[in-house]
PDB file of C-alpha atoms in Angstrom:
ATOM      1  CA  MET A  18       9.689  -0.587  34.246  1.00  0.00           C
ATOM      2  CA  SER A  19      11.971  -0.350  31.184  1.00  0.00           C
ATOM      3  CA  THR A  20      10.549   0.993  27.838  1.00  0.00           C
ATOM      4  CA  LEU A  21      10.859  -2.411  26.151  1.00  0.00           C
ATOM      5  CA  SER A  22       9.145  -3.974  29.068  1.00  0.00           C
ATOM      6  CA  LEU A  23       6.458  -1.466  28.854  1.00  0.00           C
ATOM      7  CA  ALA A  24       6.121  -1.975  24.936  1.00  0.00           C
ATOM      8  CA  VAL A  25       5.940  -5.721  25.227  1.00  0.00           C
ATOM      9  CA  ARG A  26       3.244  -5.661  27.925  1.00  0.00           C
ATOM     10  CA  ASP A  27       1.063  -2.922  26.122  1.00  0.00           C
ATOM     11  CA  SER A  28       1.405  -4.583  23.089  1.00  0.00           C
ATOM     12  CA  SER A  29       0.386  -7.981  24.492  1.00  0.00           C
ATOM     13  CA  THR A  30      -2.709  -6.170  25.847  1.00  0.00           C
ATOM     14  CA  MET A  31      -3.688  -4.844  22.605  1.00  0.00           C
ATOM     15  CA  LEU A  32      -3.021  -8.030  20.696  1.00  0.00           C
ATOM     16  CA  ARG A  33      -5.339  -9.816  23.275  1.00  0.00           C
ATOM     17  CA  ARG A  34      -7.896  -7.032  22.573  1.00  0.00           C
ATOM     18  CA  ASN A  35      -7.669  -7.600  18.847  1.00  0.00           C
ATOM     19  CA  LEU A  36      -7.923 -11.232  19.018  1.00  0.00           C
ATOM     20  CA  LEU A  37     -11.018 -11.091  21.414  1.00  0.00           C
ATOM     21  CA  HIS A  38     -12.526  -8.683  18.726  1.00  0.00           C
ATOM     22  CA  ALA A  39     -12.093 -11.234  15.918  1.00  0.00           C
ATOM     23  CA  ARG A  40     -13.468 -14.013  18.077  1.00  0.00           C
ATOM     24  CA  ARG A  41     -16.595 -11.899  19.006  1.00  0.00           C
ATOM     25  CA  TYR A  42     -17.211 -10.684  15.418  1.00  0.00           C
ATOM     26  CA  PRO A  43     -16.302 -13.431  13.220  1.00  0.00           C
ATOM     27  CA  SER A  44     -18.373 -12.730  10.196  1.00  0.00           C
ATOM     28  CA  MET A  45     -15.854 -10.591   8.513  1.00  0.00           C
ATOM     29  CA  THR A  46     -13.011 -12.889   8.801  1.00  0.00           C
ATOM     30  CA  LEU A  47     -15.222 -15.855   7.508  1.00  0.00           C
ATOM     31  CA  ASN A  48     -16.579 -13.590   4.484  1.00  0.00           C
ATOM     32  CA  LEU A  49     -13.015 -12.788   3.473  1.00  0.00           C
ATOM     33  CA  LEU A  50     -11.818 -16.317   4.060  1.00  0.00           C
ATOM     34  CA  LEU A  51     -14.646 -17.723   2.079  1.00  0.00           C
ATOM     35  CA  THR A  52     -13.532 -16.015  -1.118  1.00  0.00           C
ATOM     36  CA  PRO A  53     -10.186 -17.936  -1.683  1.00  0.00           C
ATOM     37  CA  VAL A  54     -11.784 -21.193  -0.474  1.00  0.00           C
ATOM     38  CA  MET A  55     -14.586 -20.835  -3.192  1.00  0.00           C
ATOM     39  CA  LEU A  56     -12.078 -19.774  -5.822  1.00  0.00           C
ATOM     40  CA  LEU A  57     -10.167 -22.942  -5.096  1.00  0.00           C
ATOM     41  CA  LEU A  58     -13.145 -25.183  -5.124  1.00  0.00           C
ATOM     42  CA  LEU A  59     -14.403 -23.333  -8.375  1.00  0.00           C
ATOM     43  CA  PHE A  60     -10.991 -23.600 -10.208  1.00  0.00           C
ATOM     44  CA  VAL A  61     -10.709 -27.288  -9.281  1.00  0.00           C
ATOM     45  CA  TYR A  62     -14.112 -28.702  -9.937  1.00  0.00           C
ATOM     46  CA  ILE A  63     -15.352 -26.398 -12.657  1.00  0.00           C
ATOM     47  CA  PHE A  64     -12.278 -25.450 -14.708  1.00  0.00           C
ATOM     48  CA  GLY A  65      -9.948 -28.126 -13.264  1.00  0.00           C
ATOM     49  CA  ASP A  66     -10.097 -30.531 -16.276  1.00  0.00           C
ATOM     50  CA  ALA A  67      -9.367 -27.532 -18.706  1.00  0.00           C
ATOM     51  CA  MET A  68      -6.793 -26.099 -16.793  1.00  0.00           C
ATOM     52  CA  SER A  69      -4.726 -29.213 -16.109  1.00  0.00           C
ATOM     53  CA  ALA A  70      -4.844 -30.127 -19.714  1.00  0.00           C
ATOM     54  CA  GLY A  71      -3.295 -26.515 -20.606  1.00  0.00           C
ATOM     55  CA  ILE A  72      -0.716 -26.791 -17.765  1.00  0.00           C
ATOM     56  CA  GLY A  73       0.243 -30.363 -18.115  1.00  0.00           C
ATOM     57  CA  GLY A  74       0.418 -30.198 -21.863  1.00  0.00           C
ATOM     58  CA  GLY A  75      -2.781 -32.140 -22.597  1.00  0.00           C
ATOM     59  CA  GLY A  76      -1.832 -35.218 -20.607  1.00  0.00           C
ATOM     60  CA  ALA A  77      -2.295 -34.260 -16.945  1.00  0.00           C
ATOM     61  CA  ASP A  78      -5.097 -34.972 -14.612  1.00  0.00           C
ATOM     62  CA  ARG A  79      -6.709 -32.671 -12.224  1.00  0.00           C
ATOM     63  CA  SER A  80      -4.329 -33.463  -9.248  1.00  0.00           C
ATOM     64  CA  GLU A  81      -1.663 -31.554 -11.125  1.00  0.00           C
ATOM     65  CA  TYR A  82      -3.588 -28.351 -11.353  1.00  0.00           C
ATOM     66  CA  ILE A  83      -4.424 -28.991  -7.604  1.00  0.00           C
ATOM     67  CA  ALA A  84      -0.907 -28.842  -6.949  1.00  0.00           C
ATOM     68  CA  TYR A  85      -0.248 -25.779  -8.975  1.00  0.00           C
ATOM     69  CA  LEU A  86      -3.388 -23.908  -7.481  1.00  0.00           C
ATOM     70  CA  VAL A  87      -3.000 -24.371  -3.863  1.00  0.00           C
ATOM     71  CA  PRO A  88       0.394 -22.131  -3.294  1.00  0.00           C
ATOM     72  CA  GLY A  89      -1.357 -19.414  -5.036  1.00  0.00           C
ATOM     73  CA  ILE A  90      -4.568 -19.415  -3.064  1.00  0.00           C
ATOM     74  CA  LEU A  91      -2.570 -19.552   0.122  1.00  0.00           C
ATOM     75  CA  LEU A  92      -1.055 -16.393  -0.655  1.00  0.00           C
ATOM     76  CA  MET A  93      -4.256 -15.060  -1.971  1.00  0.00           C
ATOM     77  CA  THR A  94      -5.988 -15.946   1.335  1.00  0.00           C
ATOM     78  CA  ILE A  95      -3.275 -13.629   2.929  1.00  0.00           C
ATOM     79  CA  GLY A  96      -4.233 -10.649   0.823  1.00  0.00           C
ATOM     80  CA  SER A  97      -7.960 -11.304   1.538  1.00  0.00           C
ATOM     81  CA  THR A  98      -7.685 -11.455   5.141  1.00  0.00           C
ATOM     82  CA  THR A  99      -5.622  -8.266   5.749  1.00  0.00           C
ATOM     83  CA  ILE A 100      -8.651  -6.302   4.497  1.00  0.00           C
ATOM     84  CA  GLY A 101     -10.309  -7.143   7.586  1.00  0.00           C
ATOM     85  CA  THR A 102      -7.108  -5.528   9.114  1.00  0.00           C
ATOM     86  CA  ALA A 103      -7.752  -2.184   7.243  1.00  0.00           C
ATOM     87  CA  VAL A 104     -11.345  -2.121   8.404  1.00  0.00           C
ATOM     88  CA  SER A 105     -10.483  -2.852  11.873  1.00  0.00           C
ATOM     89  CA  VAL A 106      -7.897  -0.161  12.210  1.00  0.00           C
ATOM     90  CA  SER A 107     -10.351   2.522  10.416  1.00  0.00           C
ATOM     91  CA  MET A 108     -13.026   1.625  13.165  1.00  0.00           C
ATOM     92  CA  ASP A 109     -10.584   2.252  16.083  1.00  0.00           C
ATOM     93  CA  MET A 110      -9.911   5.596  14.384  1.00  0.00           C
ATOM     94  CA  ASN A 111     -13.391   6.548  13.865  1.00  0.00           C
ATOM     95  CA  GLU A 112     -14.863   5.388  17.007  1.00  0.00           C
ATOM     96  CA  GLY A 113     -12.896   7.418  19.336  1.00  0.00           C
ATOM     97  CA  ILE A 114     -11.051   4.714  21.183  1.00  0.00           C
ATOM     98  CA  ILE A 115      -7.633   5.732  19.780  1.00  0.00           C
ATOM     99  CA  ALA A 116      -8.184   9.282  21.276  1.00  0.00           C
ATOM    100  CA  ARG A 117      -8.804   7.804  24.633  1.00  0.00           C
ATOM    101  CA  PHE A 118      -5.550   5.327  24.315  1.00  0.00           C
ATOM    102  CA  ARG A 119      -3.565   8.696  23.669  1.00  0.00           C
ATOM    103  CA  THR A 120      -4.534   9.941  26.937  1.00  0.00           C
ATOM    104  CA  MET A 121      -3.516   6.860  28.899  1.00  0.00           C
ATOM    105  CA  ALA A 122      -0.087   5.795  29.995  1.00  0.00           C
ATOM    106  CA  ILE A 123       0.697   3.228  27.270  1.00  0.00           C
ATOM    107  CA  HIS A 124       3.222   2.695  24.883  1.00  0.00           C
ATOM    108  CA  ARG A 125       2.268   4.683  21.858  1.00  0.00           C
ATOM    109  CA  GLY A 126       3.197   2.322  19.145  1.00  0.00           C
ATOM    110  CA  SER A 127       1.442  -0.742  21.096  1.00  0.00           C
ATOM    111  CA  VAL A 128      -1.766  -0.147  19.289  1.00  0.00           C
ATOM    112  CA  LEU A 129      -0.619  -0.678  15.836  1.00  0.00           C
ATOM    113  CA  ILE A 130       1.565  -3.525  17.106  1.00  0.00           C
ATOM    114  CA  GLY A 131      -1.336  -5.341  18.390  1.00  0.00           C
ATOM    115  CA  HIS A 132      -3.253  -5.057  15.304  1.00  0.00           C
ATOM    116  CA  VAL A 133      -0.372  -6.272  13.067  1.00  0.00           C
ATOM    117  CA  ILE A 134       0.645  -9.324  15.340  1.00  0.00           C
ATOM    118  CA  GLY A 135      -3.000 -10.313  15.515  1.00  0.00           C
ATOM    119  CA  SER A 136      -3.470 -10.002  11.852  1.00  0.00           C
ATOM    120  CA  VAL A 137      -0.399 -12.068  10.940  1.00  0.00           C
ATOM    121  CA  LEU A 138      -1.594 -14.750  13.337  1.00  0.00           C
ATOM    122  CA  GLN A 139      -5.191 -14.711  11.639  1.00  0.00           C
ATOM    123  CA  CYS A 140      -3.455 -14.914   8.357  1.00  0.00           C
ATOM    124  CA  VAL A 141      -1.402 -17.953   9.268  1.00  0.00           C
ATOM    125  CA  ALA A 142      -4.383 -19.503  10.789  1.00  0.00           C
ATOM    126  CA  SER A 143      -6.450 -18.838   7.617  1.00  0.00           C
ATOM    127  CA  GLY A 144      -3.686 -20.353   5.504  1.00  0.00           C
ATOM    128  CA  VAL A 145      -3.718 -23.490   7.472  1.00  0.00           C
ATOM    129  CA  LEU A 146      -7.418 -23.735   7.063  1.00  0.00           C
ATOM    130  CA  VAL A 147      -7.077 -23.141   3.250  1.00  0.00           C
ATOM    131  CA  GLY A 148      -4.366 -25.873   3.309  1.00  0.00           C
ATOM    132  CA  VAL A 149      -6.346 -28.185   4.979  1.00  0.00           C
ATOM    133  CA  VAL A 150      -9.159 -27.833   2.346  1.00  0.00           C
ATOM    134  CA  GLY A 151      -6.383 -28.204  -0.155  1.00  0.00           C
ATOM    135  CA  VAL A 152      -5.133 -31.495   1.183  1.00  0.00           C
ATOM    136  CA  ALA A 153      -8.863 -32.666   1.438  1.00  0.00           C
ATOM    137  CA  ILE A 154      -9.236 -32.294  -2.344  1.00  0.00           C
ATOM    138  CA  GLY A 155      -5.928 -33.686  -3.241  1.00  0.00           C
ATOM    139  CA  PHE A 156      -2.971 -31.529  -2.543  1.00  0.00           C
ATOM    140  CA  ARG A 157       0.080 -33.347  -1.684  1.00  0.00           C
ATOM    141  CA  SER A 158       3.679 -32.162  -1.014  1.00  0.00           C
ATOM    142  CA  VAL A 159       5.531 -35.321  -0.601  1.00  0.00           C
ATOM    143  CA  ASP A 160       9.088 -34.056  -1.654  1.00  0.00           C
ATOM    144  CA  ALA A 161       9.322 -31.335   0.621  1.00  0.00           C
ATOM    145  CA  THR A 162      11.957 -31.534   3.541  1.00  0.00           C
ATOM    146  CA  VAL A 163      11.435 -30.206   6.979  1.00  0.00           C
ATOM    147  CA  LEU A 164      13.562 -27.250   6.087  1.00  0.00           C
ATOM    148  CA  GLU A 165      11.602 -26.473   3.038  1.00  0.00           C
ATOM    149  CA  TRP A 166       8.392 -26.590   5.174  1.00  0.00           C
ATOM    150  CA  ILE A 167       9.964 -24.355   7.686  1.00  0.00           C
ATOM    151  CA  ALA A 168      10.894 -22.001   4.825  1.00  0.00           C
ATOM    152  CA  ALA A 169       7.526 -21.989   3.328  1.00  0.00           C
ATOM    153  CA  VAL A 170       5.983 -21.274   6.712  1.00  0.00           C
ATOM    154  CA  GLY A 171       8.323 -18.342   7.275  1.00  0.00           C
ATOM    155  CA  LEU A 172       7.659 -17.086   3.743  1.00  0.00           C
ATOM    156  CA  ILE A 173       3.686 -17.037   4.642  1.00  0.00           C
ATOM    157  CA  ALA A 174       4.446 -15.083   7.608  1.00  0.00           C
ATOM    158  CA  LEU A 175       6.891 -12.597   6.358  1.00  0.00           C
ATOM    159  CA  PHE A 176       4.350 -11.940   3.334  1.00  0.00           C
ATOM    160  CA  ALA A 177       1.478 -11.599   5.892  1.00  0.00           C
ATOM    161  CA  LEU A 178       3.682  -9.118   8.058  1.00  0.00           C
ATOM    162  CA  ALA A 179       4.380  -7.061   4.855  1.00  0.00           C
ATOM    163  CA  LEU A 180       0.777  -6.696   3.470  1.00  0.00           C
ATOM    164  CA  THR A 181      -0.474  -6.348   7.204  1.00  0.00           C
ATOM    165  CA  TRP A 182       1.500  -3.159   7.269  1.00  0.00           C
ATOM    166  CA  ILE A 183       0.271  -1.863   4.117  1.00  0.00           C
ATOM    167  CA  ALA A 184      -3.288  -2.692   5.281  1.00  0.00           C
ATOM    168  CA  VAL A 185      -2.825  -0.688   8.376  1.00  0.00           C
ATOM    169  CA  GLY A 186      -1.585   2.199   6.373  1.00  0.00           C
ATOM    170  CA  MET A 187      -4.793   1.857   4.243  1.00  0.00           C
ATOM    171  CA  GLY A 188      -6.998   1.942   7.261  1.00  0.00           C
ATOM    172  CA  LEU A 189      -5.396   4.858   8.848  1.00  0.00           C
ATOM    173  CA  SER A 190      -5.516   7.012   5.611  1.00  0.00           C
ATOM    174  CA  SER A 191      -9.368   6.008   5.102  1.00  0.00           C
ATOM    175  CA  PRO A 192     -12.128   8.415   6.625  1.00  0.00           C
ATOM    176  CA  ASN A 193     -14.416   5.332   7.412  1.00  0.00           C
ATOM    177  CA  PRO A 194     -14.334   1.581   7.419  1.00  0.00           C
ATOM    178  CA  GLU A 195     -16.179   1.376   4.150  1.00  0.00           C
ATOM    179  CA  ALA A 196     -13.686   3.507   2.339  1.00  0.00           C
ATOM    180  CA  ALA A 197     -10.715   1.330   4.102  1.00  0.00           C
ATOM    181  CA  SER A 198     -12.423  -1.864   2.778  1.00  0.00           C
ATOM    182  CA  ASN A 199     -12.528  -0.393  -0.960  1.00  0.00           C
ATOM    183  CA  ASN A 200      -8.857   1.119  -0.627  1.00  0.00           C
ATOM    184  CA  ALA A 201      -7.751  -2.403   0.379  1.00  0.00           C
ATOM    185  CA  MET A 202      -9.206  -4.243  -2.630  1.00  0.00           C
ATOM    186  CA  PRO A 203      -5.920  -4.232  -4.753  1.00  0.00           C
ATOM    187  CA  LEU A 204      -4.895  -7.065  -2.114  1.00  0.00           C
ATOM    188  CA  ILE A 205      -7.449  -9.313  -3.522  1.00  0.00           C
ATOM    189  CA  PHE A 206      -7.157  -8.076  -7.071  1.00  0.00           C
ATOM    190  CA  LEU A 207      -3.406  -8.461  -7.523  1.00  0.00           C
ATOM    191  CA  PRO A 208      -3.557 -12.451  -7.082  1.00  0.00           C
ATOM    192  CA  LEU A 209      -5.921 -12.356  -9.824  1.00  0.00           C
ATOM    193  CA  ILE A 210      -3.386 -10.867 -12.304  1.00  0.00           C
ATOM    194  CA  SER A 211      -0.633 -13.047 -10.925  1.00  0.00           C
ATOM    195  CA  SER A 212       0.632 -16.652 -11.491  1.00  0.00           C
ATOM    196  CA  THR A 213      -2.347 -17.953  -9.037  1.00  0.00           C
ATOM    197  CA  PHE A 214      -4.439 -19.453 -11.854  1.00  0.00           C
ATOM    198  CA  VAL A 215      -2.141 -19.629 -14.828  1.00  0.00           C
ATOM    199  CA  PRO A 216       1.623 -19.459 -15.662  1.00  0.00           C
ATOM    200  CA  VAL A 217       2.995 -16.121 -16.330  1.00  0.00           C
ATOM    201  CA  ASP A 218       4.172 -17.759 -19.863  1.00  0.00           C
ATOM    202  CA  ALA A 219       0.439 -18.453 -20.823  1.00  0.00           C
ATOM    203  CA  MET A 220      -0.188 -14.598 -20.688  1.00  0.00           C
ATOM    204  CA  PRO A 221      -0.103 -12.013 -23.574  1.00  0.00           C
ATOM    205  CA  GLY A 222       3.502 -10.608 -24.011  1.00  0.00           C
ATOM    206  CA  TRP A 223       2.669  -7.126 -22.968  1.00  0.00           C
ATOM    207  CA  PHE A 224       1.242  -8.250 -19.730  1.00  0.00           C
ATOM    208  CA  ARG A 225       3.600 -10.686 -18.565  1.00  0.00           C
ATOM    209  CA  PRO A 226       6.035  -8.255 -16.862  1.00  0.00           C
ATOM    210  CA  ILE A 227       3.377  -6.609 -14.855  1.00  0.00           C
ATOM    211  CA  ALA A 228       2.294 -10.271 -13.685  1.00  0.00           C
ATOM    212  CA  GLU A 229       5.786 -11.578 -13.303  1.00  0.00           C
ATOM    213  CA  TYR A 230       7.169  -8.677 -11.091  1.00  0.00           C
ATOM    214  CA  GLN A 231       4.260  -7.628  -8.994  1.00  0.00           C
ATOM    215  CA  PRO A 232       4.565  -8.777  -5.401  1.00  0.00           C
ATOM    216  CA  PHE A 233       2.318 -11.976  -5.454  1.00  0.00           C
ATOM    217  CA  THR A 234       3.968 -13.783  -8.365  1.00  0.00           C
ATOM    218  CA  PRO A 235       7.600 -14.170  -7.006  1.00  0.00           C
ATOM    219  CA  ALA A 236       6.215 -15.127  -3.663  1.00  0.00           C
ATOM    220  CA  ILE A 237       3.838 -17.847  -5.213  1.00  0.00           C
ATOM    221  CA  GLU A 238       6.507 -19.157  -7.366  1.00  0.00           C
ATOM    222  CA  THR A 239       8.872 -19.432  -4.251  1.00  0.00           C
ATOM    223  CA  LEU A 240       6.206 -21.015  -2.283  1.00  0.00           C
ATOM    224  CA  ARG A 241       5.590 -23.415  -5.200  1.00  0.00           C
ATOM    225  CA  GLY A 242       9.357 -24.308  -5.512  1.00  0.00           C
ATOM    226  CA  LEU A 243       9.469 -25.097  -1.580  1.00  0.00           C
ATOM    227  CA  LEU A 244       6.542 -27.216  -1.410  1.00  0.00           C
ATOM    228  CA  LEU A 245       6.548 -29.127  -4.935  1.00  0.00           C
ATOM    229  CA  GLY A 246      10.082 -28.844  -5.738  1.00  0.00           C
ATOM    230  CA  THR A 247       9.762 -26.746  -8.950  1.00  0.00           C
ATOM    231  CA  GLU A 248      12.522 -24.212  -9.976  1.00  0.00           C
ATOM    232  CA  ILE A 249      12.540 -21.167  -7.888  1.00  0.00           C
ATOM    233  CA  GLY A 250      15.218 -19.014  -9.810  1.00  0.00           C
ATOM    234  CA  HIS A 251      15.299 -15.265  -9.114  1.00  0.00           C
ATOM    235  CA  ASN A 252      11.697 -15.385  -7.472  1.00  0.00           C
ATOM    236  CA  GLY A 253      13.255 -16.221  -4.057  1.00  0.00           C
ATOM    237  CA  TRP A 254      15.139 -12.975  -3.686  1.00  0.00           C
ATOM    238  CA  LEU A 255      12.441 -10.986  -5.455  1.00  0.00           C
ATOM    239  CA  ALA A 256       9.923 -12.334  -2.851  1.00  0.00           C
ATOM    240  CA  VAL A 257      12.037 -11.640   0.027  1.00  0.00           C
ATOM    241  CA  ALA A 258      12.807  -7.996  -1.438  1.00  0.00           C
ATOM    242  CA  TRP A 259       9.145  -7.276  -1.832  1.00  0.00           C
ATOM    243  CA  CYS A 260       8.266  -8.436   1.561  1.00  0.00           C
ATOM    244  CA  LEU A 261      10.978  -6.112   3.293  1.00  0.00           C
ATOM    245  CA  GLY A 262      10.254  -3.463   1.096  1.00  0.00           C
ATOM    246  CA  LEU A 263       6.540  -3.422   1.598  1.00  0.00           C
ATOM    247  CA  THR A 264       7.020  -4.021   5.366  1.00  0.00           C
ATOM    248  CA  ALA A 265       9.277  -0.991   5.615  1.00  0.00           C
ATOM    249  CA  LEU A 266       7.049   1.118   3.453  1.00  0.00           C
ATOM    250  CA  GLY A 267       3.886   0.165   5.241  1.00  0.00           C
ATOM    251  CA  TYR A 268       5.532   0.629   8.835  1.00  0.00           C
ATOM    252  CA  ARG A 269       6.744   4.138   7.734  1.00  0.00           C
ATOM    253  CA  TRP A 270       3.397   5.144   6.223  1.00  0.00           C
ATOM    254  CA  SER A 271       1.584   3.865   9.222  1.00  0.00           C
ATOM    255  CA  LYS A 272       3.573   5.330  11.730  1.00  0.00           C
ATOM    256  CA  SER A 273       3.465   8.879  10.162  1.00  0.00           C
ATOM    257  CA  LEU A 274      -0.303   8.641  10.002  1.00  0.00           C
ATOM    258  CA  PHE A 275      -0.666   7.467  13.439  1.00  0.00           C
ATOM    259  CA  ASP A 276       1.778  10.030  15.010  1.00  0.00           C
ATOM    260  CA  ARG A 277       0.349  13.006  13.440  1.00  0.00           C
ATOM    261  CA  ASP A 278      -1.760  15.368  15.749  1.00  0.00           C
ATOM    262  CA  PRO A 279      -5.568  14.200  15.416  1.00  0.00           C
ATOM    263  CA  LYS A 280      -7.728  16.484  13.796  1.00  0.00           C
TER     264      LYS A 280
END
């Protein structure tokens, strides 16, 4: 069997293993998913009127804020979902299963690939669920073409891949699952200081560069442009650059940690 065939076979096995774990222990995924859903409902039904008035110049209704909010919550969902990946990787490293895998005739990288692909699939599924909630409360994307929808799904998947590799590195570098959960908290914190809830222009001048050029804001503005027809500008290439850079960084970091000799 060729090296590529071996890698595909073993990665598929590890992917199936991780999906079975997610199915048997759904509480973590549900807890991480409920956070963005609750924030979506909170900001729509509690703060929606005030927020829509600010964004729409005083004459907008709640539906305009729903349209503004949902793309940001979709990417926030990816950040929260990947925290489960960091915890899952840390659990594998601490429970001894990785040491056993190292003694078996399996492709070395298949363990991490299984975690990454499984996490990306969970992120996309979580995004679909949040999108359904958004549609149920009034989100509409009537002007987006088929190509724009494909590009939006591609952006979500690429963003999920980038954050997943970072989360894998956080899990590998953490001494225990509790530490992995804490170390991955920036993946939830960063969306809070992006353009998820309010435009960057509404923020204090000294804070705008921080919010504008961190990974989430360009991706959110690009997703808004694809789904709602707003101006994308430089955010498109910034979002792709962040995704590719974080993917490369997370992959190299994770591979370095995983390949080093076990203690």
